[in-house]
Every structure is written in structure tokens, then in C-alpha cells.
RNA sequence: GGAGAGAUGGCCGAGUGGUCGAAGGCGCUCCCCUGCUAAGGGAGUAUAGGCUCAAAAAGCUUAUCGAGGGUUCGAAUCCCUCUCUCUCCGCCA
């Protein structure tokens, strides 16, 4: 969420920055609502002040045993008007809030301007893509012919965009996440966390997935929730809530699309002591994405799944440190690829290609031989105070005053895509796949995946 | 699933309709006292927002006692709904 003060004082400039990332800010609507808000809020507070004053006087008069009827007469219609104005104010503020909640972050000065992913800027490259002197295959072909990867059965169980792994491949998948966690906790100073995989709406609003990207999420309904009963008219007096939040939102939970959601929200509604900063958290979780709107893209293989695993990195830091931290965090993710000996490049995303909450993002793209391309395997973002403002996540600054934190997150890495990269980059002419050295200790010393016994 | 008890400021804890953003204590900050330490004395110490203002400072003001709604001139206090925590029983990985 952007600072509403900034919108009030510098709207044209803000709208210009948002336009760079393809977002059209509703300037006229905002100005109208804001003018209305100011009027209504002033009036509401006037009436509230009068009510408070009158009530105080009634209290005093009663204490002295005086007649309160004349004082009561002064405010005969005050209650009704106050109620009306309060309702209007609440509606106006809800409308403003809805605009704010759906407005993306402002891009940092250093973010390249662009209209599409083609305008992303390559920052650096590591490793050299291997050349094959045999008929190189993609991960689906490799995994299936080894008898370790089975999309047909996965489709029977759940549908498209799910996968089933078995045997040493399933183990390699597990080994990857263990290796990543061990590296981040052992070498990069992160604290491992085990987190809920179902999160409430408030958490998803905090990190920015809601309200705008609801269709990307898998939504679950809590057992015992009875929509028909609850929506019967005249059921209770809560109807007509003015808060703008759904009355029933606590009856829904969402499967997390990334561990960024639970990890970042750990500091929601908190004022952190500055000596506890920076907070570095990592977690290995499944991630669930509906992939609405990506029909037909990456339909083959494990690249784009409804369910995949990821080791996530989250840092919660002092605002002055957040851009240094972004470089460090990106380096932590790169370190995994280097240890795995997988070639990659780092891209600075352009204004048009960044995610909703990010002020600046580096994508790390791993080399996939079968696609003859670098593909995203990690996305590292500095959200500055954007999420912190939504979450009311603050720390006590040098003056002892609460100030919004900066939040960062990045994949370290997407496990499924890393597995794909290993299968393709480490394939051998006989159909086996070599296991990167750093993973062998997690595989009881096994150094290659081979044809399963077919008996 | 059954029965019960709770939720108040950084922490503990008082407060069952009025002048309460909230006693008291602890903690913390500053000052005084003390050779040092300890003890003692005094002052201060929530958050968000609005208006005035070019801005800062300041002033005025509103909201917040788990959340939302209601009753009332007035709600931490009364009523309703929900959430969460705890205890006992049952069930369960």
C-alpha cells in the first residue's frame, strides 16, 4: 500500500510512476473521494466532539442532582445526523482504501523502464551452458524413461498441472530442499521456520495477494461453515458492516502461494525492537497456485504446477538497509545455484514486469538446455514499506518512534524447477542423470539416477 | 464434540454506565540526591488519524480496553455475534 499522504500531496508524480508499470491510477475518482472524505470526517468529528461534551455535562449535572432535560434538548437530532455522517464517512474511506489496496508499489529509481519482459536488463551471468554431443532430452522424457516421473497418474489423482515422482527422483527432490535449508541456515544466517500452509485473508492482504489477485489462489472453506444459513436475511444485526471487509472472511482460508505469506506476516501488527533487526527467516513449504490466465503456457512437464515446493527467504529490515539487503539476499539464492553448478543469469526486472508489491526485483534464471533458454527459478524483491504499511509492521527508530519496516523476499530456490534444471543439465548419454556433488551426501552417496529395475 | 473460565497500555493488574486513554505496580527515559553501588525523591513514558499550517513546531480534535454490531445523552463496564487463549472430559495423527 502506498502512503496516502504521498497521494494527497504529490498525486501527479505518483500516477506518472505507476503509469511506467502499466497501472492507471484513478486520479479523478481519488480526488473526489478525498474531498468528500475531508468534508465528512471534519463534520463527523465536530459532531462527536459535541456529543462527548454534552454527555460530559450531563454526567456532571447528574452528579450535582440537577435536571438534565435542558441539556438533552440541545442535542435532539444530533444522534441521527451523526449516524448518517458516520455511515457516509465509512463508505468513503472504504472506497479510498479499496483504491489503495489495489494500487501497486512504486518502482525504485534504479528499475529499468519497459513495456514487457523483453525490457528486463541482464545484470550478470554465471556458468557456461553445457554443449551436448548426444541427443539431449527434456526433463519429462528423462524422468519418464527412468520410470521415476509420472504425469498420467498425477492427472488421474488430481488433474492437469500436478506431478508424481517416485524412488530416487522423489528423494532427490527432498534432498534439494534439505540442502537449500541447510545452506541458508548454516551459511546465510537465516532462522528456519515451520509455518501454516493455510493462511487467512488478512495475511494475504498483508503481503498483497488480496484483494486484487484472488483468482490466483486456492480458497478453502472451513468445515462447519454453512453459507445458506448464514446468508438468510434478518439473521443477525451484523449485516451492513461498514468495515469494507467481508463479514465471512474468517470462514475462508487460502492455500499459501508462497511461504512469503506466512513468513512476512509474522511481524504483522507488531512494533519490533530495533536490536532484533534484521529478521531473516527461511522455510520450506509447498506452494499452491491456480495459474488462472496461464492456460496453454508450460503445459508440458514440471515447470508450471498447481503445487510445487519452494524454499523461501524473507528478510525484515531497517529501511536504510533494504537495498543492500536485496543484493545480499539475491546472492544467497545465487549461491545455491553455484553450489549445484547450474548456469544462470540475473535479470533486473523492468517496470512492466515486476510483481504488485515489489519496488525492485531481480529474477534469477537458470539455464534449461531442452528449452535452450534461461528460465525463472527465483525472484528476489524489495517491497520497501509497501507490505509493512498493509501489515502495520513497524520498529522503534532511533528517536523511539514507530516507523514502518522494509520487507524483502526471494526464492532460494523453487525446488521443482531446480530439479528440472538438474535433470536436463546433468543428463548423460545413457539416459542416467548425474547427481551434483553437494547433494550426494543427502542421497546416501548415490551419484547418479539410473534406469529403475523393470521387474 | 460436551462443560467451564478468560482477553484491559511494553509487562502485571484494578476498573460493572458518566469527568476513564484508563488507578496501582513493574519496566524504561530524564532530573535530583548519593564518593561508587544499592536504596530514595521528582517528572515523563500507547497507537493511528483529521483539522489549522508553505513547512517545522505547536495547538485543537477524533478513534482505539480481542473483533464487529446493538442499547444509551453517554459503554472497558449492559446485550448479541464472532475470533482467540486456558482448564476438564471425549475423540484423534
Short mmCIF file of C-alpha atoms in Angstrom, two decimals, chain A:
data_model
loop_
_atom_site.label_atom_id
_atom_site.label_comp_id
_atom_site.label_asym_id
_atom_site.label_seq_id
_atom_site.Cartn_x
_atom_site.Cartn_y
_atom_site.Cartn_z
CA UNK A 1 0.00 0.00 0.00
CA UNK A 2 1.21 3.46 -0.82
CA UNK A 3 1.29 6.26 1.71
CA UNK A 4 -1.96 8.17 1.35
CA UNK A 5 -0.13 11.36 2.35
CA UNK A 6 2.02 10.97 -0.72
CA UNK A 7 -1.08 10.63 -2.88
CA UNK A 8 -2.58 13.75 -1.35
CA UNK A 9 0.49 15.88 -1.82
CA UNK A 10 2.11 14.52 -4.98
CA UNK A 11 -0.59 12.73 -6.92
CA UNK A 12 0.53 13.65 -10.44
CA UNK A 13 4.03 12.38 -9.83
CA UNK A 14 2.80 9.15 -8.23
CA UNK A 15 0.39 8.50 -11.08
CA UNK A 16 3.26 9.05 -13.50
CA UNK A 17 5.43 6.47 -11.74
CA UNK A 18 2.54 4.00 -11.69
CA UNK A 19 1.96 4.54 -15.39
CA UNK A 20 5.51 3.33 -16.01
CA UNK A 21 4.47 -0.03 -14.70
CA UNK A 22 1.25 -0.05 -16.66
CA UNK A 23 -1.08 0.92 -13.88
CA UNK A 24 -3.62 3.65 -14.45
CA UNK A 25 -4.36 5.38 -11.19
CA UNK A 26 -7.95 6.70 -10.96
CA UNK A 27 -6.96 10.29 -10.30
CA UNK A 28 -10.38 11.91 -10.66
CA UNK A 29 -12.13 9.30 -8.53
CA UNK A 30 -9.48 9.58 -5.87
CA UNK A 31 -9.71 13.35 -5.75
CA UNK A 32 -13.49 13.24 -5.50
CA UNK A 33 -13.44 10.68 -2.72
CA UNK A 34 -10.68 12.50 -0.90
CA UNK A 35 -12.56 15.80 -0.97
CA UNK A 36 -15.66 14.01 0.26
CA UNK A 37 -13.69 12.29 2.97
CA UNK A 38 -12.26 15.52 4.26
CA UNK A 39 -15.68 17.12 4.48
CA UNK A 40 -17.32 14.13 6.12
CA UNK A 41 -14.52 13.48 8.53
CA UNK A 42 -14.44 17.07 9.74
CA UNK A 43 -18.19 17.08 10.20
CA UNK A 44 -18.18 13.71 11.97
CA UNK A 45 -15.52 14.80 14.39
CA UNK A 46 -17.33 18.04 15.10
CA UNK A 47 -20.48 16.17 15.96
CA UNK A 48 -18.59 13.61 18.02
CA UNK A 49 -16.90 16.39 19.96
CA UNK A 50 -20.26 17.99 20.65
CA UNK A 51 -21.75 14.70 21.75
CA UNK A 52 -18.82 14.00 24.05
CA UNK A 53 -19.03 17.46 25.55
CA UNK A 54 -22.76 17.20 26.11
CA UNK A 55 -22.54 13.78 27.66
CA UNK A 56 -19.86 15.03 29.99
CA UNK A 57 -22.08 17.89 31.06
CA UNK A 58 -24.97 15.53 31.66
CA UNK A 59 -22.76 13.42 33.83
CA UNK A 60 -21.69 16.45 35.82
CA UNK A 61 -25.24 17.77 36.17
CA UNK A 62 -26.48 14.42 37.35
CA UNK A 63 -23.69 14.32 39.86
CA UNK A 64 -24.92 17.61 41.29
CA UNK A 65 -28.51 16.40 41.18
CA UNK A 66 -29.57 18.95 38.56
CA UNK A 67 -32.20 18.50 35.87
CA UNK A 68 -30.66 17.21 32.67
CA UNK A 69 -33.66 17.76 30.39
CA UNK A 70 -32.47 21.14 29.04
CA UNK A 71 -29.08 19.69 28.11
CA UNK A 72 -30.70 16.73 26.42
CA UNK A 73 -32.86 19.11 24.43
CA UNK A 74 -29.74 20.72 22.95
CA UNK A 75 -28.88 17.59 21.03
CA UNK A 76 -32.23 16.21 19.96
CA UNK A 77 -31.21 15.50 16.41
CA UNK A 78 -27.51 15.11 16.91
CA UNK A 79 -27.59 11.33 17.12
CA UNK A 80 -29.38 10.90 13.83
CA UNK A 81 -27.15 13.27 11.93
CA UNK A 82 -24.02 11.77 13.45
CA UNK A 83 -25.10 8.30 12.46
CA UNK A 84 -25.74 9.41 8.88
CA UNK A 85 -22.45 11.23 8.55
CA UNK A 86 -20.54 8.35 10.11
CA UNK A 87 -22.03 5.92 7.63
CA UNK A 88 -21.13 8.16 4.69
CA UNK A 89 -17.62 8.65 6.01
CA UNK A 90 -17.12 4.94 6.47
CA UNK A 91 -18.30 4.23 2.93
CA UNK A 92 -15.99 6.89 1.56
CA UNK A 93 -13.00 5.64 3.49
CA UNK A 94 -13.71 2.10 2.41
CA UNK A 95 -13.77 3.22 -1.21
CA UNK A 96 -10.45 5.02 -0.75
CA UNK A 97 -8.99 2.00 0.94
CA UNK A 98 -10.10 -0.23 -1.90
CA UNK A 99 -8.25 2.00 -4.35
CA UNK A 100 -5.14 1.94 -2.18
CA UNK A 101 -5.26 -1.82 -1.66
CA UNK A 102 -5.40 -2.34 -5.42
CA UNK A 103 -2.62 0.09 -6.30
CA UNK A 104 0.79 -1.50 -6.89
CA UNK A 105 4.07 -0.32 -5.39
CA UNK A 106 6.13 2.45 -6.94
CA UNK A 107 9.21 1.32 -8.84
CA UNK A 108 12.60 2.27 -7.39
CA UNK A 109 14.70 4.78 -9.35
CA UNK A 110 17.12 2.06 -10.41
CA UNK A 111 14.42 -0.07 -12.06
CA UNK A 112 14.72 -0.04 -15.85
CA UNK A 113 11.68 1.30 -17.65
CA UNK A 114 9.97 -1.06 -20.02
CA UNK A 115 6.79 -2.39 -21.55
CA UNK A 116 7.32 -6.13 -21.29
CA UNK A 117 9.70 -8.79 -20.07
CA UNK A 118 11.74 -8.13 -23.17
CA UNK A 119 12.88 -4.93 -21.49
CA UNK A 120 14.32 -6.67 -18.43
CA UNK A 121 18.02 -5.94 -18.06
CA UNK A 122 20.62 -8.64 -17.66
CA UNK A 123 22.82 -7.86 -14.68
CA UNK A 124 25.24 -10.78 -14.70
CA UNK A 125 25.73 -14.34 -15.82
CA UNK A 126 27.32 -17.29 -14.06
CA UNK A 127 28.49 -20.57 -15.53
CA UNK A 128 28.61 -21.79 -19.08
CA UNK A 129 25.76 -23.78 -20.62
CA UNK A 130 26.95 -27.24 -21.47
CA UNK A 131 27.13 -28.47 -25.06
CA UNK A 132 25.78 -31.94 -25.71
CA UNK A 133 27.33 -34.44 -28.10
CA UNK A 134 24.25 -36.66 -27.99
CA UNK A 135 20.51 -36.23 -28.46
CA UNK A 136 19.71 -34.20 -25.41
CA UNK A 137 16.19 -34.59 -23.96
CA UNK A 138 13.88 -32.60 -21.74
CA UNK A 139 13.16 -33.41 -18.10
CA UNK A 140 9.84 -35.10 -18.88
CA UNK A 141 11.42 -37.54 -21.27
CA UNK A 142 14.33 -38.19 -18.92
CA UNK A 143 12.19 -38.68 -15.84
CA UNK A 144 9.59 -40.84 -17.52
CA UNK A 145 12.07 -43.11 -19.22
CA UNK A 146 13.78 -43.64 -15.88
CA UNK A 147 10.37 -44.65 -14.55
CA UNK A 148 10.61 -42.00 -11.84
CA UNK A 149 8.28 -39.32 -13.12
CA UNK A 150 4.62 -39.94 -13.94
CA UNK A 151 2.26 -37.22 -15.10
CA UNK A 152 -0.51 -39.55 -16.22
CA UNK A 153 -1.09 -40.95 -12.77
CA UNK A 154 -0.85 -37.47 -11.28
CA UNK A 155 -3.56 -36.35 -13.71
CA UNK A 156 -5.73 -39.27 -12.62
CA UNK A 157 -5.31 -38.27 -8.98
CA UNK A 158 -5.75 -34.54 -9.31
CA UNK A 159 -5.79 -33.29 -12.88
CA UNK A 160 -3.50 -31.27 -15.06
CA UNK A 161 -0.50 -29.42 -13.62
CA UNK A 162 0.29 -31.96 -10.95
CA UNK A 163 3.17 -34.38 -10.86
CA UNK A 164 4.04 -37.69 -9.28
CA UNK A 165 7.62 -38.61 -8.51
CA UNK A 166 8.93 -41.88 -7.20
CA UNK A 167 12.05 -43.55 -5.95
CA UNK A 168 15.37 -41.76 -6.20
CA UNK A 169 13.82 -38.82 -8.01
CA UNK A 170 11.42 -38.17 -5.14
CA UNK A 171 14.41 -38.47 -2.86
CA UNK A 172 16.46 -36.06 -4.94
CA UNK A 173 13.58 -33.61 -4.72
CA UNK A 174 13.64 -33.94 -0.93
CA UNK A 175 17.43 -33.70 -0.90
CA UNK A 176 17.26 -30.39 -2.72
CA UNK A 177 15.07 -28.72 -0.15
CA UNK A 178 17.20 -30.11 2.69
CA UNK A 179 20.35 -28.83 1.03
CA UNK A 180 18.85 -25.40 0.47
CA UNK A 181 17.63 -25.10 4.06
CA UNK A 182 20.95 -26.25 5.46
CA UNK A 183 22.82 -23.71 3.34
CA UNK A 184 20.61 -20.78 4.26
CA UNK A 185 20.60 -21.56 7.97
CA UNK A 186 24.24 -22.63 8.15
CA UNK A 187 25.89 -20.09 5.87
CA UNK A 188 23.50 -17.19 5.36
CA UNK A 189 22.18 -16.61 8.86
CA UNK A 190 18.52 -17.45 8.35
CA UNK A 191 16.31 -18.99 11.01
CA UNK A 192 14.39 -21.99 9.80
CA UNK A 193 10.64 -21.81 10.29
CA UNK A 194 7.81 -24.24 10.02
CA UNK A 195 4.69 -22.37 9.01
CA UNK A 196 0.98 -22.90 8.32
CA UNK A 197 0.17 -23.74 4.71
CA UNK A 198 -3.30 -22.25 5.05
CA UNK A 199 -3.47 -18.52 5.66
CA UNK A 200 -6.34 -16.19 6.43
CA UNK A 201 -7.46 -13.29 4.28
CA UNK A 202 -5.77 -10.72 6.48
CA UNK A 203 -2.38 -12.32 5.90
CA UNK A 204 -2.91 -12.36 2.14
CA UNK A 205 -3.94 -8.72 2.19
CA UNK A 206 -0.77 -8.03 4.17
CA UNK A 207 1.57 -9.37 1.51
CA UNK A 208 -0.53 -8.10 -1.39
CA UNK A 209 -2.14 -11.21 -2.92
CA UNK A 210 -5.56 -9.96 -1.81
CA UNK A 211 -7.83 -8.33 -2.69
CA UNK A 212 -6.62 -7.97 -6.26
CA UNK A 213 -5.37 -11.44 -7.13
CA UNK A 214 -7.94 -13.65 -5.50
CA UNK A 215 -8.35 -15.72 -8.66
CA UNK A 216 -4.72 -16.86 -8.42
CA UNK A 217 -5.35 -18.53 -5.07
CA UNK A 218 -6.85 -21.80 -3.97
CA UNK A 219 -9.54 -20.99 -1.46
CA UNK A 220 -10.77 -23.38 1.19
CA UNK A 221 -13.86 -23.17 3.30
CA UNK A 222 -13.68 -24.01 6.94
CA UNK A 223 -15.67 -27.05 7.97
CA UNK A 224 -18.93 -26.14 9.66
CA UNK A 225 -19.43 -23.08 7.53
CA UNK A 226 -22.97 -23.00 6.23
CA UNK A 227 -23.34 -20.34 3.61
CA UNK A 228 -27.08 -20.74 3.14
CA UNK A 229 -27.85 -20.46 6.82
CA UNK A 230 -25.54 -17.56 7.33
CA UNK A 231 -26.90 -15.58 4.45
CA UNK A 232 -30.52 -15.85 5.47
CA UNK A 233 -31.88 -12.33 5.75
CA UNK A 234 -32.55 -10.92 9.20
CA UNK A 235 -30.21 -13.50 10.60
CA UNK A 236 -28.40 -11.03 12.79
CA UNK A 237 -27.78 -7.39 13.26
CA UNK A 238 -24.24 -7.54 11.95
CA UNK A 239 -25.42 -7.25 8.40
CA UNK A 240 -24.47 -3.92 6.95
CA UNK A 241 -20.98 -3.95 8.37
CA UNK A 242 -19.25 -0.85 7.14
CA UNK A 243 -15.71 -2.01 7.54
CA UNK A 244 -15.44 -2.98 3.90
CA UNK A 245 -14.11 -6.41 4.82
CA UNK A 246 -16.29 -9.39 4.23
CA UNK A 247 -18.25 -10.46 7.25
CA UNK A 248 -17.44 -14.02 6.45
CA UNK A 249 -13.81 -13.79 5.56
CA UNK A 250 -12.79 -15.66 8.69
CA UNK A 251 -14.66 -18.66 7.29
CA UNK A 252 -12.16 -18.93 4.46
CA UNK A 253 -8.55 -19.95 4.41
CA UNK A 254 -6.24 -19.83 1.42
CA UNK A 255 -3.55 -22.29 0.44
CA UNK A 256 -0.35 -20.28 0.50
CA UNK A 257 1.01 -19.43 -2.96
CA UNK A 258 4.44 -18.92 -1.34
CA UNK A 259 5.93 -19.06 2.16
CA UNK A 260 6.44 -15.32 1.81
CA UNK A 261 2.86 -15.03 3.08
CA UNK A 262 3.27 -16.70 6.48
CA UNK A 263 6.89 -15.62 6.97
CA UNK A 264 6.36 -11.93 6.24
CA UNK A 265 3.12 -11.79 8.17
CA UNK A 266 4.87 -12.94 11.34
CA UNK A 267 5.55 -9.26 12.01
CA UNK A 268 2.06 -8.03 11.17
CA UNK A 269 0.65 -5.64 13.79
CA UNK A 270 3.94 -5.59 15.63
CA UNK A 271 6.41 -2.97 16.75
CA UNK A 272 9.77 -4.70 16.65
CA UNK A 273 12.63 -3.62 18.91
CA UNK A 274 15.34 -2.31 16.58
CA UNK A 275 18.01 -4.55 18.11
CA UNK A 276 16.08 -7.58 16.81
CA UNK A 277 16.66 -6.44 13.22
CA UNK A 278 17.33 -7.74 10.71
CA UNK A 279 14.96 -10.69 10.90
CA UNK A 280 15.96 -13.44 8.48
CA UNK A 281 13.58 -16.32 8.01
CA UNK A 282 13.55 -19.30 5.72
CA UNK A 283 11.00 -22.03 5.26
CA UNK A 284 10.46 -25.00 3.01
CA UNK A 285 6.81 -25.25 2.02
CA UNK A 286 4.54 -26.39 -0.72
CA UNK A 287 3.10 -23.54 -2.76
CA UNK A 288 -0.30 -23.61 -4.41
CA UNK A 289 -1.27 -21.53 -7.40
CA UNK A 290 -4.36 -21.67 -9.54
CA UNK A 291 -2.42 -20.48 -12.60
CA UNK A 292 -5.58 -18.80 -13.79
CA UNK A 293 -4.80 -17.00 -17.00
CA UNK A 294 -1.79 -19.11 -17.90
CA UNK A 295 -3.71 -21.69 -19.90
CA UNK A 296 -1.59 -23.21 -22.56
CA UNK A 297 1.70 -21.96 -21.09
CA UNK A 298 4.25 -24.52 -19.96
CA UNK A 299 1.71 -27.29 -20.17
CA UNK A 300 4.39 -29.93 -20.54
CA UNK A 301 6.36 -31.01 -17.52
CA UNK A 302 7.04 -29.66 -14.08
CA UNK A 303 7.70 -26.05 -14.91
CA UNK A 304 4.28 -24.69 -14.04
CA UNK A 305 2.35 -26.66 -11.44
CA UNK A 306 -0.61 -26.06 -9.16
CA UNK A 307 1.50 -27.45 -6.35
CA UNK A 308 5.24 -27.07 -6.05
CA UNK A 309 7.83 -26.77 -3.33
CA UNK A 310 9.94 -23.81 -2.57
CA UNK A 311 12.50 -22.76 0.00
CA UNK A 312 11.70 -19.15 0.66
CA UNK A 313 13.90 -16.38 2.06
CA UNK A 314 12.38 -13.45 3.88
CA UNK A 315 14.14 -10.53 5.47
CA UNK A 316 12.61 -7.80 7.59
CA UNK A 317 15.00 -4.91 7.88
CA UNK A 318 15.69 -1.30 8.75
CA UNK A 319 14.61 0.92 5.81
CA UNK A 320 18.14 2.21 5.27
CA UNK A 321 19.42 -1.32 4.83
CA UNK A 322 16.86 -2.70 2.41
CA UNK A 323 18.70 -2.16 -0.88
CA UNK A 324 21.94 -3.62 0.45
CA UNK A 325 19.85 -6.48 1.75
CA UNK A 326 18.31 -7.06 -1.67
CA UNK A 327 21.77 -7.59 -3.13
CA UNK A 328 22.71 -9.94 -0.29
CA UNK A 329 19.51 -11.94 -0.49
CA UNK A 330 19.85 -12.35 -4.24
CA UNK A 331 23.37 -13.57 -3.60
CA UNK A 332 22.07 -16.16 -1.13
CA UNK A 333 19.80 -17.60 -3.81
CA UNK A 334 22.62 -17.49 -6.39
CA UNK A 335 24.88 -19.36 -4.01
CA UNK A 336 22.58 -22.36 -4.19
CA UNK A 337 22.84 -22.47 -7.97
CA UNK A 338 26.61 -22.10 -7.83
CA UNK A 339 26.95 -24.98 -5.40
CA UNK A 340 24.72 -27.04 -7.69
CA UNK A 341 26.87 -25.98 -10.66
CA UNK A 342 23.87 -24.77 -12.61
CA UNK A 343 24.44 -21.88 -15.06
CA UNK A 344 22.20 -18.89 -14.54
CA UNK A 345 21.78 -15.23 -15.20
CA UNK A 346 20.39 -12.43 -13.04
CA UNK A 347 17.83 -10.07 -14.54
CA UNK A 348 16.73 -6.71 -13.18
CA UNK A 349 13.03 -6.68 -13.93
CA UNK A 350 11.72 -3.66 -15.79
CA UNK A 351 8.83 -1.56 -14.53
CA UNK A 352 6.26 -3.51 -16.54
CA UNK A 353 7.33 -6.96 -15.38
CA UNK A 354 7.54 -6.51 -11.61
CA UNK A 355 5.11 -8.01 -9.16
CA UNK A 356 2.44 -5.97 -7.42
CA UNK A 357 4.26 -5.43 -4.11
CA UNK A 358 7.79 -5.01 -5.36
CA UNK A 359 9.75 -1.77 -5.64
CA UNK A 360 12.64 -3.63 -7.24
CA UNK A 361 13.06 -7.23 -8.31
CA UNK A 362 15.87 -9.45 -9.52
CA UNK A 363 14.85 -12.63 -11.25
CA UNK A 364 17.38 -15.42 -11.31
CA UNK A 365 17.03 -17.55 -14.41
CA UNK A 366 18.55 -21.00 -14.66
CA UNK A 367 19.73 -22.50 -17.91
CA UNK A 368 17.37 -25.18 -19.25
CA UNK A 369 19.08 -26.96 -22.17
CA UNK A 370 15.90 -28.51 -23.56
CA UNK A 371 14.29 -25.11 -23.82
CA UNK A 372 17.51 -23.56 -24.98
CA UNK A 373 16.67 -20.73 -22.62
CA UNK A 374 17.14 -19.27 -19.19
CA UNK A 375 14.00 -19.73 -17.10
CA UNK A 376 12.99 -18.08 -13.84
CA UNK A 377 13.94 -20.09 -10.78
CA UNK A 378 13.96 -17.33 -8.20
CA UNK A 379 12.50 -13.90 -7.81
CA UNK A 380 14.04 -11.60 -5.21
CA UNK A 381 12.21 -8.42 -4.31
CA UNK A 382 12.49 -5.43 -2.07
CA UNK A 383 8.96 -4.35 -1.18
CA UNK A 384 10.19 -1.39 0.86
CA UNK A 385 7.35 -0.29 3.16
CA UNK A 386 4.58 -1.44 0.82
CA UNK A 387 3.75 -4.65 2.65
CA UNK A 388 4.73 -3.23 6.03
CA UNK A 389 2.12 -0.49 5.62
CA UNK A 390 -0.56 -3.03 4.82
CA UNK A 391 0.54 -5.13 7.76
CA UNK A 392 1.25 -2.28 10.17
CA UNK A 393 4.66 -3.85 10.74
CA UNK A 394 6.93 -1.36 12.44
CA UNK A 395 10.04 -0.93 14.53
CA UNK A 396 11.19 1.70 17.00
CA UNK A 397 13.57 4.02 15.24
CA UNK A 398 16.47 5.99 16.68
CA UNK A 399 14.05 8.57 18.06
CA UNK A 400 11.95 5.90 19.71
CA UNK A 401 9.10 6.48 17.28
CA UNK A 402 7.37 3.65 15.43
CA UNK A 403 8.39 3.53 11.78
CA UNK A 404 7.45 1.14 9.01
CA UNK A 405 9.87 -1.70 8.31
CA UNK A 406 11.06 -2.79 4.92
CA UNK A 407 10.33 -6.34 3.79
CA UNK A 408 12.14 -8.48 1.24
CA UNK A 409 11.58 -11.92 -0.09
CA UNK A 410 13.09 -14.27 -2.58
CA UNK A 411 13.04 -17.88 -3.61
CA UNK A 412 16.02 -19.80 -2.54
CA UNK A 413 15.02 -21.68 -4.71
CA UNK A 414 11.95 -23.11 -6.39
CA UNK A 415 12.59 -26.80 -5.76
CA UNK A 416 10.65 -28.27 -8.69
CA UNK A 417 12.34 -26.05 -11.24
CA UNK A 418 15.72 -26.77 -9.68
CA UNK A 419 15.01 -30.45 -10.11
CA UNK A 420 14.12 -29.84 -13.74
CA UNK A 421 17.39 -27.97 -14.20
CA UNK A 422 19.37 -30.83 -12.70
CA UNK A 423 17.67 -33.45 -14.85
CA UNK A 424 18.35 -31.51 -18.01
CA UNK A 425 21.82 -30.14 -17.26
CA UNK A 426 23.20 -33.31 -15.71
CA UNK A 427 21.76 -35.86 -18.12
CA UNK A 428 24.10 -38.46 -19.56
CA UNK A 429 24.15 -40.18 -22.91
CA UNK A 430 22.95 -43.47 -21.39
CA UNK A 431 19.81 -41.82 -20.02
CA UNK A 432 21.08 -41.59 -16.46
CA UNK A 433 21.41 -38.33 -14.59
CA UNK A 434 24.44 -37.38 -12.51
CA UNK A 435 23.77 -36.02 -9.07
CA UNK A 436 25.54 -32.75 -8.18
CA UNK A 437 28.30 -33.30 -5.64
CA UNK A 438 26.72 -31.22 -2.89
CA UNK A 439 23.57 -33.35 -3.00
CA UNK A 440 25.24 -36.76 -2.82
CA UNK A 441 25.53 -36.68 0.95
CA UNK A 442 21.75 -36.28 1.06
CA UNK A 443 21.36 -39.31 -1.23
CA UNK A 444 23.38 -41.80 0.83
CA UNK A 445 26.29 -41.25 -1.51
CA UNK A 446 24.35 -42.04 -4.69
CA UNK A 447 25.99 -40.25 -7.62
CA UNK A 448 23.50 -40.88 -10.40
CA UNK A 449 19.87 -41.66 -11.16
CA UNK A 450 19.62 -44.74 -13.32
CA UNK A 451 17.03 -46.89 -15.03
CA UNK A 452 14.73 -48.46 -12.48
CA UNK A 453 14.56 -52.22 -12.27
CA UNK A 454 11.62 -53.10 -14.51
CA UNK A 455 10.71 -56.41 -12.96
#
